[in-house]
PDB file of C-alpha atoms in Angstrom:
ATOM      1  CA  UNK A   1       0.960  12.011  23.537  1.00 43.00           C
ATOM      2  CA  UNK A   2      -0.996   9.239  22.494  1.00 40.00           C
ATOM      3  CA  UNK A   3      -1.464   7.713  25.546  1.00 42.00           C
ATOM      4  CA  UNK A   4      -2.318  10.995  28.004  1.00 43.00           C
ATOM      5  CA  UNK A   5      -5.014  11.505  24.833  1.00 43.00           C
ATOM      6  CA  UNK A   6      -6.608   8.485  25.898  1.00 41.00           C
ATOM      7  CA  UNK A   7      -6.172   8.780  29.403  1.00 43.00           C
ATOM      8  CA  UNK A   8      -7.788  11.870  29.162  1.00 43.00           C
ATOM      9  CA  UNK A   9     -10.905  10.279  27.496  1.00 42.00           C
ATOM     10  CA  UNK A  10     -11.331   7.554  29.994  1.00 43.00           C
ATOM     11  CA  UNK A  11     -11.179  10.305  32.883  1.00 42.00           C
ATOM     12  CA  UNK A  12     -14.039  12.242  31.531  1.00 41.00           C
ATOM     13  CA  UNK A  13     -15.879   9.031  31.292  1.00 41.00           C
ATOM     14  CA  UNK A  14     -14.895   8.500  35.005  1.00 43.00           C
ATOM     15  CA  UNK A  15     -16.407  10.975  35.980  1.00 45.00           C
ATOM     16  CA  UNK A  16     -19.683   9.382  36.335  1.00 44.00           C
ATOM     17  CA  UNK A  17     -19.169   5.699  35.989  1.00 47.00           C
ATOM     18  CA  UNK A  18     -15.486   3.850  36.385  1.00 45.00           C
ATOM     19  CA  UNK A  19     -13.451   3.868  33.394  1.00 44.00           C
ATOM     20  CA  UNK A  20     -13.852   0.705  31.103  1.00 43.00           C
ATOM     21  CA  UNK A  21     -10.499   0.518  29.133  1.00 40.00           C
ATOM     22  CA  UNK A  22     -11.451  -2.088  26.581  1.00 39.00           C
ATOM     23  CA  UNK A  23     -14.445   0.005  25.810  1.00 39.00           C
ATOM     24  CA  UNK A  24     -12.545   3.418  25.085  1.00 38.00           C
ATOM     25  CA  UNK A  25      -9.292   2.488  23.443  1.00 40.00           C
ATOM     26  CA  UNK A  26     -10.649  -0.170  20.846  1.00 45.00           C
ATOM     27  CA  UNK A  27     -14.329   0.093  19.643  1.00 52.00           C
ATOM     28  CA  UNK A  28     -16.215  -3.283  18.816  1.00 51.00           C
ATOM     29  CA  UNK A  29     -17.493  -3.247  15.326  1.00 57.00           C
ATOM     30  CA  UNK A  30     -19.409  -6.450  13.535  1.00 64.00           C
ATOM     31  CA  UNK A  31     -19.290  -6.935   9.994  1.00 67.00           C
ATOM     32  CA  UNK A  32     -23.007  -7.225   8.544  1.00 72.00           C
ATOM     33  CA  UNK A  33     -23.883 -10.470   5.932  1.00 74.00           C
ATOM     34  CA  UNK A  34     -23.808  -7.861   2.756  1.00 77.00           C
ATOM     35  CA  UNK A  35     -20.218  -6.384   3.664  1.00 71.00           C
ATOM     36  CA  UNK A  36     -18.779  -9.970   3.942  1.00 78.00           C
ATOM     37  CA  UNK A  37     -20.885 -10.977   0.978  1.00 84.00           C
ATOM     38  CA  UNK A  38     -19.178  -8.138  -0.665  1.00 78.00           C
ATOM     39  CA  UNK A  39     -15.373  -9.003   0.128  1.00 79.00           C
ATOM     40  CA  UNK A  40     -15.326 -12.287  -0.783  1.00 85.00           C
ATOM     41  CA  UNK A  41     -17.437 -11.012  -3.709  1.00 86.00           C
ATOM     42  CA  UNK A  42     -13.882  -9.305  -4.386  1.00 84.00           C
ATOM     43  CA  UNK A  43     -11.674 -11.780  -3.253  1.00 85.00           C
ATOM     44  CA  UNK A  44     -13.827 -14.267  -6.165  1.00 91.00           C
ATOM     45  CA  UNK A  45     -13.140 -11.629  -8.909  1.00 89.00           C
ATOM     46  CA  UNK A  46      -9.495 -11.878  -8.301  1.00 88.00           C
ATOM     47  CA  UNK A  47      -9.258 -15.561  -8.532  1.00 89.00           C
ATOM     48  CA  UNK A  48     -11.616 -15.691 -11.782  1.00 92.00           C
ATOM     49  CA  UNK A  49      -9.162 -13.539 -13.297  1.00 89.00           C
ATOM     50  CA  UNK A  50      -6.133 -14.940 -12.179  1.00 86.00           C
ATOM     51  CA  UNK A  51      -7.833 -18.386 -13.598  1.00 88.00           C
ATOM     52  CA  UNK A  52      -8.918 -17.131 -16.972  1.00 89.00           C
ATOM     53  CA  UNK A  53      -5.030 -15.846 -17.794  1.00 86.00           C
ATOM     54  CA  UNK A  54      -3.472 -19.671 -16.865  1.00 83.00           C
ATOM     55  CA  UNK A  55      -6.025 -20.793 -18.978  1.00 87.00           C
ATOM     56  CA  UNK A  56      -4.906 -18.608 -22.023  1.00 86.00           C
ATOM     57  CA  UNK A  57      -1.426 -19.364 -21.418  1.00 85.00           C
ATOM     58  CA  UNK A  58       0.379 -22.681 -23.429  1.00 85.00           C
ATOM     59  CA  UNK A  59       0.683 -25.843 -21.943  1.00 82.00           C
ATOM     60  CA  UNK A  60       3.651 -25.963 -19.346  1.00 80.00           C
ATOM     61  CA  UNK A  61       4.950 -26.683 -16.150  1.00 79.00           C
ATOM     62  CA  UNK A  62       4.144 -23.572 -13.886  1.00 82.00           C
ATOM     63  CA  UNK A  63       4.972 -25.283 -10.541  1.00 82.00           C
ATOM     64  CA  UNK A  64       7.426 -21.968 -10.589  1.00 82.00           C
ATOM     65  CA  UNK A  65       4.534 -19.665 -10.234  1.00 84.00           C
ATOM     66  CA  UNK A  66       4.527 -18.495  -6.763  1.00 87.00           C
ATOM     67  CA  UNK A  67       4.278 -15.336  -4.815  1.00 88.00           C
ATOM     68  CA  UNK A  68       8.283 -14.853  -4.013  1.00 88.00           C
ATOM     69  CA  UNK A  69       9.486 -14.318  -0.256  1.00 88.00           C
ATOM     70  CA  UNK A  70      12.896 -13.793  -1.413  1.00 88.00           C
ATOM     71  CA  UNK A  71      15.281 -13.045  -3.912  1.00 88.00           C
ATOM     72  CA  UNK A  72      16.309 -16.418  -4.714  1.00 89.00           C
ATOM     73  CA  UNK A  73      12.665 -16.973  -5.462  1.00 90.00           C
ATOM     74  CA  UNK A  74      11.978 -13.999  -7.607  1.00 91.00           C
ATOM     75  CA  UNK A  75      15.509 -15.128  -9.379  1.00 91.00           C
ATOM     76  CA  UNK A  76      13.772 -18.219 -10.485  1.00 91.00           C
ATOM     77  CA  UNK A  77       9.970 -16.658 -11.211  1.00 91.00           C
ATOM     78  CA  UNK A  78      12.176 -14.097 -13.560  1.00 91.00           C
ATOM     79  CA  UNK A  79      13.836 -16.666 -15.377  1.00 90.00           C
ATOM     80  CA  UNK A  80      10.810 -18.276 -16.116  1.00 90.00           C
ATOM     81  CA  UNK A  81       8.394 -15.661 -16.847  1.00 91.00           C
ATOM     82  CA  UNK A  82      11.341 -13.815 -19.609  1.00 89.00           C
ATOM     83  CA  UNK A  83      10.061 -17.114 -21.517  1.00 87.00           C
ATOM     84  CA  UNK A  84       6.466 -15.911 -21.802  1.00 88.00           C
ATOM     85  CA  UNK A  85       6.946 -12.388 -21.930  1.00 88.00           C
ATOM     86  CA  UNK A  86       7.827 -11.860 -25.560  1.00 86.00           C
ATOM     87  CA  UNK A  87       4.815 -14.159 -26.775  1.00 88.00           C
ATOM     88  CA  UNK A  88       2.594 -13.515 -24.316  1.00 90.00           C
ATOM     89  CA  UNK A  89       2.666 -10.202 -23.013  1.00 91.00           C
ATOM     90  CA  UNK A  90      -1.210  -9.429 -23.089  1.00 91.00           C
ATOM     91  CA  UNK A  91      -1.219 -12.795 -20.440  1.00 91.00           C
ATOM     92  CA  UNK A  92       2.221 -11.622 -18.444  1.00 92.00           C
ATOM     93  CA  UNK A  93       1.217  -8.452 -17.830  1.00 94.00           C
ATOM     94  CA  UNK A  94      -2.680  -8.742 -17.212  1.00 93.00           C
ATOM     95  CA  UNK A  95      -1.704 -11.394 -14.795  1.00 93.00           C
ATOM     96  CA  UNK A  96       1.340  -9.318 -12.748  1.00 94.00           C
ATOM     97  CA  UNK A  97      -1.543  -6.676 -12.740  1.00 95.00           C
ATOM     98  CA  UNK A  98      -3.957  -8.849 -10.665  1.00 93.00           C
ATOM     99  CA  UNK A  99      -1.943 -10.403  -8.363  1.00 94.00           C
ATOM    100  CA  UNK A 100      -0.594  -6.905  -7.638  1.00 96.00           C
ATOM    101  CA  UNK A 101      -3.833  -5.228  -6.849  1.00 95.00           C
ATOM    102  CA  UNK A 102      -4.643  -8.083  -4.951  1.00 94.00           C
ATOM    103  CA  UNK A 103      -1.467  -8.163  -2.753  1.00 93.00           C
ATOM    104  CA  UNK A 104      -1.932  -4.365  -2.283  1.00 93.00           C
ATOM    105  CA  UNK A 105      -6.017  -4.823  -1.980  1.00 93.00           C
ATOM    106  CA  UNK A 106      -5.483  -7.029   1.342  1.00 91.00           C
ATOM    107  CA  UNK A 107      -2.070  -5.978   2.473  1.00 90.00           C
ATOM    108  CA  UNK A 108      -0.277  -9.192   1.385  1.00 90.00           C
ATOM    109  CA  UNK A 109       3.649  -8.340   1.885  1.00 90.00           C
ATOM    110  CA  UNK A 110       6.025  -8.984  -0.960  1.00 90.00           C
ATOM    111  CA  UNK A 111       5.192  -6.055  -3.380  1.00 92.00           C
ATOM    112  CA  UNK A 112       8.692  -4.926  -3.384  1.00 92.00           C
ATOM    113  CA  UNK A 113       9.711  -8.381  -5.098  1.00 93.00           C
ATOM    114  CA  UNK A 114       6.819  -7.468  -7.663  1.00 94.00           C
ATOM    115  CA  UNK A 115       8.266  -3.846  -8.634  1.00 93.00           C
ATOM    116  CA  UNK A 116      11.719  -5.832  -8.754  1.00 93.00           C
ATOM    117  CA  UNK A 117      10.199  -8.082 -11.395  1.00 94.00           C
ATOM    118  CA  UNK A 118       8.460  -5.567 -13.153  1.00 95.00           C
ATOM    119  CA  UNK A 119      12.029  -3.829 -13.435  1.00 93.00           C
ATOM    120  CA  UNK A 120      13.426  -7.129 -14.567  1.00 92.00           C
ATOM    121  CA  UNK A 121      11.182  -7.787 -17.139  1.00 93.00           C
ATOM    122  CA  UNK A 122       9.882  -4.782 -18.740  1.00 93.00           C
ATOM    123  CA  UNK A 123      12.693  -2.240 -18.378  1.00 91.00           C
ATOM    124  CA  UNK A 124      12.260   1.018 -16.592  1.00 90.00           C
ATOM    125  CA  UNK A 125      10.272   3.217 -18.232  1.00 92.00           C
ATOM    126  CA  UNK A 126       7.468   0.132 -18.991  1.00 94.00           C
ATOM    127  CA  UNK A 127       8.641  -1.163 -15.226  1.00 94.00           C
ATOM    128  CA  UNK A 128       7.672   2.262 -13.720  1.00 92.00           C
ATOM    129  CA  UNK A 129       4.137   2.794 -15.534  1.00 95.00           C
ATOM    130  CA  UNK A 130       3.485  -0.824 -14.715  1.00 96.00           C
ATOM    131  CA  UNK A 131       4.428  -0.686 -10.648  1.00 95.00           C
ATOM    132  CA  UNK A 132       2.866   3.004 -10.185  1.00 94.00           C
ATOM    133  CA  UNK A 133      -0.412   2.427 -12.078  1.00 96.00           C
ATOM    134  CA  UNK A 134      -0.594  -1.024 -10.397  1.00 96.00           C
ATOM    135  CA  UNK A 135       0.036   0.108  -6.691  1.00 96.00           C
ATOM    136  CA  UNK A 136      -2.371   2.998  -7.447  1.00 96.00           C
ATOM    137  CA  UNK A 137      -5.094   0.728  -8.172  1.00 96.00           C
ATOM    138  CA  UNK A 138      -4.301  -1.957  -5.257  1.00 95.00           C
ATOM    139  CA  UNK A 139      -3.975   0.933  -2.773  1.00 96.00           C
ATOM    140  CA  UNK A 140      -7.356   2.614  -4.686  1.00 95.00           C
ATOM    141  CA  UNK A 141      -9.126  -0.774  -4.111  1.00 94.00           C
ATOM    142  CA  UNK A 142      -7.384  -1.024  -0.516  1.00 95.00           C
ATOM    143  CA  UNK A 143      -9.051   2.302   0.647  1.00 95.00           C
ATOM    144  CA  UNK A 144     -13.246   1.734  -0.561  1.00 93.00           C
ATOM    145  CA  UNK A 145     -12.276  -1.903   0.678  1.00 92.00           C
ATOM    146  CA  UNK A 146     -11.533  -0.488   3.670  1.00 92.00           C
ATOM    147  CA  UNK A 147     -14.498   1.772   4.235  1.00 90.00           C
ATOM    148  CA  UNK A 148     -16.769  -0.805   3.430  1.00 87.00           C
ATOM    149  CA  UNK A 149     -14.980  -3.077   5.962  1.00 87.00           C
ATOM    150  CA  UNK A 150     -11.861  -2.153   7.585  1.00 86.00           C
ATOM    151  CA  UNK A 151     -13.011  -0.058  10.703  1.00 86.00           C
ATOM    152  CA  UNK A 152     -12.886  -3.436  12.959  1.00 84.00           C
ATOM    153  CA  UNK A 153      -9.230  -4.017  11.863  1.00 83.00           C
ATOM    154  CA  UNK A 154      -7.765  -0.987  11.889  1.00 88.00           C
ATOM    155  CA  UNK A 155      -8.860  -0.360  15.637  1.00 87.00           C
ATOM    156  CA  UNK A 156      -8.164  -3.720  15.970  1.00 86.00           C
ATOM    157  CA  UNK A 157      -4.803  -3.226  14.574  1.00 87.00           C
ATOM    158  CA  UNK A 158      -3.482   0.249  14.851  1.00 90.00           C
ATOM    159  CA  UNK A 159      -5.245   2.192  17.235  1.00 90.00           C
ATOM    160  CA  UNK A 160      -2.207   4.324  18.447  1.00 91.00           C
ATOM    161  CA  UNK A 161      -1.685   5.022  15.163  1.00 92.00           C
ATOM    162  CA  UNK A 162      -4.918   5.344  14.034  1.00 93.00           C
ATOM    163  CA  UNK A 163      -5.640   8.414  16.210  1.00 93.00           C
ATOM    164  CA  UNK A 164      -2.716  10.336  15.604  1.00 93.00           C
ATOM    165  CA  UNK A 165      -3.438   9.909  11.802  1.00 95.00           C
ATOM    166  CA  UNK A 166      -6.736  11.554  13.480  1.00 94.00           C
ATOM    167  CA  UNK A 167      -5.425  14.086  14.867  1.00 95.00           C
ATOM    168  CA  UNK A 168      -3.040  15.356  12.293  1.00 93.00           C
ATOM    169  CA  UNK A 169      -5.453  15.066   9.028  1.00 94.00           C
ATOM    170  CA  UNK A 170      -8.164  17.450  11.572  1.00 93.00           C
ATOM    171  CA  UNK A 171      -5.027  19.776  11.647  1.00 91.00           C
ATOM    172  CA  UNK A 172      -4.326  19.916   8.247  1.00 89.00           C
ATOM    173  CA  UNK A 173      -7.152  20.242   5.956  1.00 88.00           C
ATOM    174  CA  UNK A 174      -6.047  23.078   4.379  1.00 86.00           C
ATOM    175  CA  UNK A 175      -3.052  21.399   3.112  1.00 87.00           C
ATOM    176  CA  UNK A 176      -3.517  17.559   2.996  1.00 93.00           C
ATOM    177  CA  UNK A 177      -2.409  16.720  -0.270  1.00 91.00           C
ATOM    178  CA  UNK A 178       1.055  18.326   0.911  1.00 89.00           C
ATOM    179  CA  UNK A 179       0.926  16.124   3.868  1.00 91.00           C
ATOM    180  CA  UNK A 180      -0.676  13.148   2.156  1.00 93.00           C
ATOM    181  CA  UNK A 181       2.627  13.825  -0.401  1.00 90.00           C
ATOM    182  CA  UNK A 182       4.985  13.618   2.511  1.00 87.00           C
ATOM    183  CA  UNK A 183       3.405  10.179   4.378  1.00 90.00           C
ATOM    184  CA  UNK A 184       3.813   8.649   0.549  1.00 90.00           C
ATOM    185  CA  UNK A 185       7.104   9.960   0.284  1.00 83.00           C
ATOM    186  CA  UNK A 186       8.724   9.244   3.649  1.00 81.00           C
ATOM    187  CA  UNK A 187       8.601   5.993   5.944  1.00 78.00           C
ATOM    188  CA  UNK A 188       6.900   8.174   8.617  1.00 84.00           C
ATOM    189  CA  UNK A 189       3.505   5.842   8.360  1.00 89.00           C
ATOM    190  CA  UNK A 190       3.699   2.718   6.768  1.00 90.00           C
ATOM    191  CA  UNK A 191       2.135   2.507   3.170  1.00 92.00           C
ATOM    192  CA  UNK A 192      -0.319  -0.312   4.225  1.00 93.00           C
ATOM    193  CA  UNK A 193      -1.793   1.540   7.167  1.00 94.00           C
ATOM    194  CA  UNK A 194      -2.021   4.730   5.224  1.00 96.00           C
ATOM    195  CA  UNK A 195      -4.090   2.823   2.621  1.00 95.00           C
ATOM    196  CA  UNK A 196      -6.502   1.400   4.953  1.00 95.00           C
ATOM    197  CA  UNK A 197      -6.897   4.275   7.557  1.00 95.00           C
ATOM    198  CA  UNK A 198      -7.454   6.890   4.908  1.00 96.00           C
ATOM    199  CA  UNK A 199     -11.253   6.173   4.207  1.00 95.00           C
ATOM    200  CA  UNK A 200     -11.449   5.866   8.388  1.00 94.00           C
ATOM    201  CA  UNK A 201     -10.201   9.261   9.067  1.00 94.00           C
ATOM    202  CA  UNK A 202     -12.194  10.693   6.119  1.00 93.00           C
ATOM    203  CA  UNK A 203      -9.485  11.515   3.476  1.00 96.00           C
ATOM    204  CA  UNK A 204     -11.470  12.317   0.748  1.00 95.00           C
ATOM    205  CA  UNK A 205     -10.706   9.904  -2.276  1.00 96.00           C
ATOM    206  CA  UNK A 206      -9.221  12.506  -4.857  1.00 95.00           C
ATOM    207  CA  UNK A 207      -6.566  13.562  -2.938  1.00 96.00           C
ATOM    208  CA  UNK A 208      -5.586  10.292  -1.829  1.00 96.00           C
ATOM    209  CA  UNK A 209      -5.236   9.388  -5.403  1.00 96.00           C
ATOM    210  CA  UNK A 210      -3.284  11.983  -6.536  1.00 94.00           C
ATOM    211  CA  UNK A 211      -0.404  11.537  -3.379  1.00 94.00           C
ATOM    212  CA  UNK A 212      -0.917   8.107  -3.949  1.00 95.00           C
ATOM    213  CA  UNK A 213       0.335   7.726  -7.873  1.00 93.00           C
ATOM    214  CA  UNK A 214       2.612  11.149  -7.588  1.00 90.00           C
ATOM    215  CA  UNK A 215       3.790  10.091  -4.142  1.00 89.00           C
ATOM    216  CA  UNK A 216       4.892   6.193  -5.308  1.00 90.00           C
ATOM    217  CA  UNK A 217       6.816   7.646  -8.443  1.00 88.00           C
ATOM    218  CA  UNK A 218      10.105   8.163  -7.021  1.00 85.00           C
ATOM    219  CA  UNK A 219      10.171   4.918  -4.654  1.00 85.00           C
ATOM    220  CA  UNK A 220       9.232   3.274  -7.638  1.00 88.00           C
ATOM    221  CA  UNK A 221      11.956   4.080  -9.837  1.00 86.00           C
ATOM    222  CA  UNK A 222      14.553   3.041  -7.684  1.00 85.00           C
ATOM    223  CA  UNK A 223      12.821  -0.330  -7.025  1.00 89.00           C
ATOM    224  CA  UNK A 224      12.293  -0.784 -10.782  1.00 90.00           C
ATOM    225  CA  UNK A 225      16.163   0.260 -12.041  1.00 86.00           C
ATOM    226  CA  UNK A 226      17.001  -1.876  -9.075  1.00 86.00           C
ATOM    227  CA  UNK A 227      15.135  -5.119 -10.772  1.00 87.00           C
ATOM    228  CA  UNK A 228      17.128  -4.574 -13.997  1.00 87.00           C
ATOM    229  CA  UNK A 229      20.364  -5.437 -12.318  1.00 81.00           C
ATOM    230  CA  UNK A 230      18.800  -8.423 -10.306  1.00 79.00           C
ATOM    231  CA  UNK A 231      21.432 -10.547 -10.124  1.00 71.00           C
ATOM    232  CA  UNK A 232      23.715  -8.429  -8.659  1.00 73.00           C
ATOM    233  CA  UNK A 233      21.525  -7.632  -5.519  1.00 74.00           C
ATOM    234  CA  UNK A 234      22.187  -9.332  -2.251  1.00 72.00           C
ATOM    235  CA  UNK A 235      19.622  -8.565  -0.051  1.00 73.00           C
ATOM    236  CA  UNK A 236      16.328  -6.180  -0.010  1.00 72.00           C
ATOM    237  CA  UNK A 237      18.752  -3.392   2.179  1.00 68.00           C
ATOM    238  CA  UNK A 238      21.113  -2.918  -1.410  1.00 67.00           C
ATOM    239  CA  UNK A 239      17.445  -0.914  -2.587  1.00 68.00           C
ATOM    240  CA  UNK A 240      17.969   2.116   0.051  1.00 64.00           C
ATOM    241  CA  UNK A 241      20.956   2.936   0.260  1.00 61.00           C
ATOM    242  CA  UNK A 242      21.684   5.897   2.840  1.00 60.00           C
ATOM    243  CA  UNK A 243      21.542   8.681  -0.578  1.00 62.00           C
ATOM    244  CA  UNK A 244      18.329   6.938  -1.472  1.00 61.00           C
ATOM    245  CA  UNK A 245      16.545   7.268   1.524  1.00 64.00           C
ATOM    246  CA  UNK A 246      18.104  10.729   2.305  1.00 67.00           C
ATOM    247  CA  UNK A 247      17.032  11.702  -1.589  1.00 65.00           C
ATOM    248  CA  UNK A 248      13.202  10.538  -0.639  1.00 63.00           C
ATOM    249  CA  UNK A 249      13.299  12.429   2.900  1.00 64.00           C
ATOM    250  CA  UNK A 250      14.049  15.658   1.161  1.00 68.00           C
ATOM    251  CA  UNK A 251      11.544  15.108  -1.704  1.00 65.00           C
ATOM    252  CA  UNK A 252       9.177  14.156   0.992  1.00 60.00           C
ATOM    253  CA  UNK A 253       9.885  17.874   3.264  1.00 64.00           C
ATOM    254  CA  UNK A 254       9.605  19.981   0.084  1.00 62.00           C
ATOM    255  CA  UNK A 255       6.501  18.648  -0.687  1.00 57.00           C
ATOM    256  CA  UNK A 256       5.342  19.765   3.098  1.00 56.00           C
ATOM    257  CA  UNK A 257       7.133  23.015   2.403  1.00 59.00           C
ATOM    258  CA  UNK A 258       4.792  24.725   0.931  1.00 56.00           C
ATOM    259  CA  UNK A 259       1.933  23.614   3.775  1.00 52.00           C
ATOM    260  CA  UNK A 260       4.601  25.542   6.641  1.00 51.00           C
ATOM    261  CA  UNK A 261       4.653  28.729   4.637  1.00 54.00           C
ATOM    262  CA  UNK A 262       1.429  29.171   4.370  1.00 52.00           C
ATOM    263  CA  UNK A 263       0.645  28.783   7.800  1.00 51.00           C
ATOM    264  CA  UNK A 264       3.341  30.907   9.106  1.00 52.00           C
ATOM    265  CA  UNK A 265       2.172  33.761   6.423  1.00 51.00           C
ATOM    266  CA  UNK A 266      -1.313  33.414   8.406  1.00 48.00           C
TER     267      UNK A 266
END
């Protein structure tokens, strides 16, 4: 559908002069001084914060500290960090919190490992206000991030799946928090484009927070319980299980449930 949308497009525009594909499917875009100025204006902020916690933090080998890529190295960065966390908790979790936003913030990978620790070393309740309030605020500073600078990558990027986001957030005004809900809840769009197409396609910024922090909760919890039993996890595919995923899908339609009625009522 995608594809006749475009080819549609480019025969309009053949109608008077050939069709120029590189033209219609992905739009050129230059960043001005002041919006690169302003990203690595964030990018600084990050990195004086992450600085000023290893300076509070006691003298120590940290060679340890490293974003993890797998579960052997979160394994290690857990058994390290349960030394700090008692003493130092202000420093733990202020630092977790940064480098969370900031993998969220520029769509680093590896956040699952980071709900896993945050599991592992807080417990779940503690676990789950840490991961949702943290992803909220990565994917919040992901989104104004984004329309400040992200129109060149995203058509760079996703374009196919940039304008059916388009076309289906122009179809559903009327009920885009339930639909907003449902992306969060199911793996229809992936979290990271969501975050950074939102501001593109105009989703206003209130209800993008709210299916943002409601729509993480329950993904969240299973990642956190998950962390407290670290040990015994083999590999990232233990998380979601067949239930797990089947319990988010349904979440995920009954939020969207509400959306159908209304229209079908009309």
């Amino acid at each position: 559908m995608e594809r006749e949308g475009r080819g549609g497009e480019e025969t309009t525009i053949g109608d008077v002069n050939p069709p120029t594909p590189s033209k219609s499917v992905t739009p050129r875009y230059s960043l001005s001084f002041w919006e690169v100025t302003a990203a690595s204006g964030v990018v600084l902020g990050f990195l004086i914060g992450l600085v000023c916690v290893y300076l509070t933090m006691p003298q120590s080998d940290y060679s340890f500290l490293k974003l993890p890529r797998n579960l052997q190295d979160l394994q290690i960065l857990r058994d390290n960090l349960e030394i700090y966390t008692s003493d130092y908790t202000v420093q733990v979790l202020v630092g977790y919190s940064l480098v969370y936003v900031f993998m969220q913030t520029f769509m680093i990978p590896g956040t699952v490992f980071m709900s896993l620790l945050a599991g592992a070393l807080f417990g779940v309740f503690k676990g789950m206000v840490l991961v949702v309030s943290t992803a909220t605020a990565g994917a919040s500073s992901c989104f104004f991030l984004s329309k400040l600078i992200g129109r060149p990558l995203i058509f760079s990027l996703w374009p196919d799946k940039l304008v059916f986001f388009q076309d289906q957030v122009a179809r559903r005004k009327d009920g885009l928090l339930n639909y907003m809900l449902f992306l969060r809840l199911t793996p229809t769009l992936p979290n990271t484009f969501i975050n950074v197409a939102s501001p593109i396609v105009d989703v206003p910024y209130h209800i993008f927070f709210h299916a943002t922090f409601i729509g993480l909760i329950p993904a969240a919890f299973v990642t956190v319980r998950a962390g407290i039993a670290l040990g015994e996890l083999q590999s990232l595919g233990d998380l979601y299980d067949f239930s797990s995923m089947a319990t988010l899908f349904l979440i995920g339609v009954l939020s969207v449930t509400p959306t159908l009625i209304s229209k079908k009522k009309a």
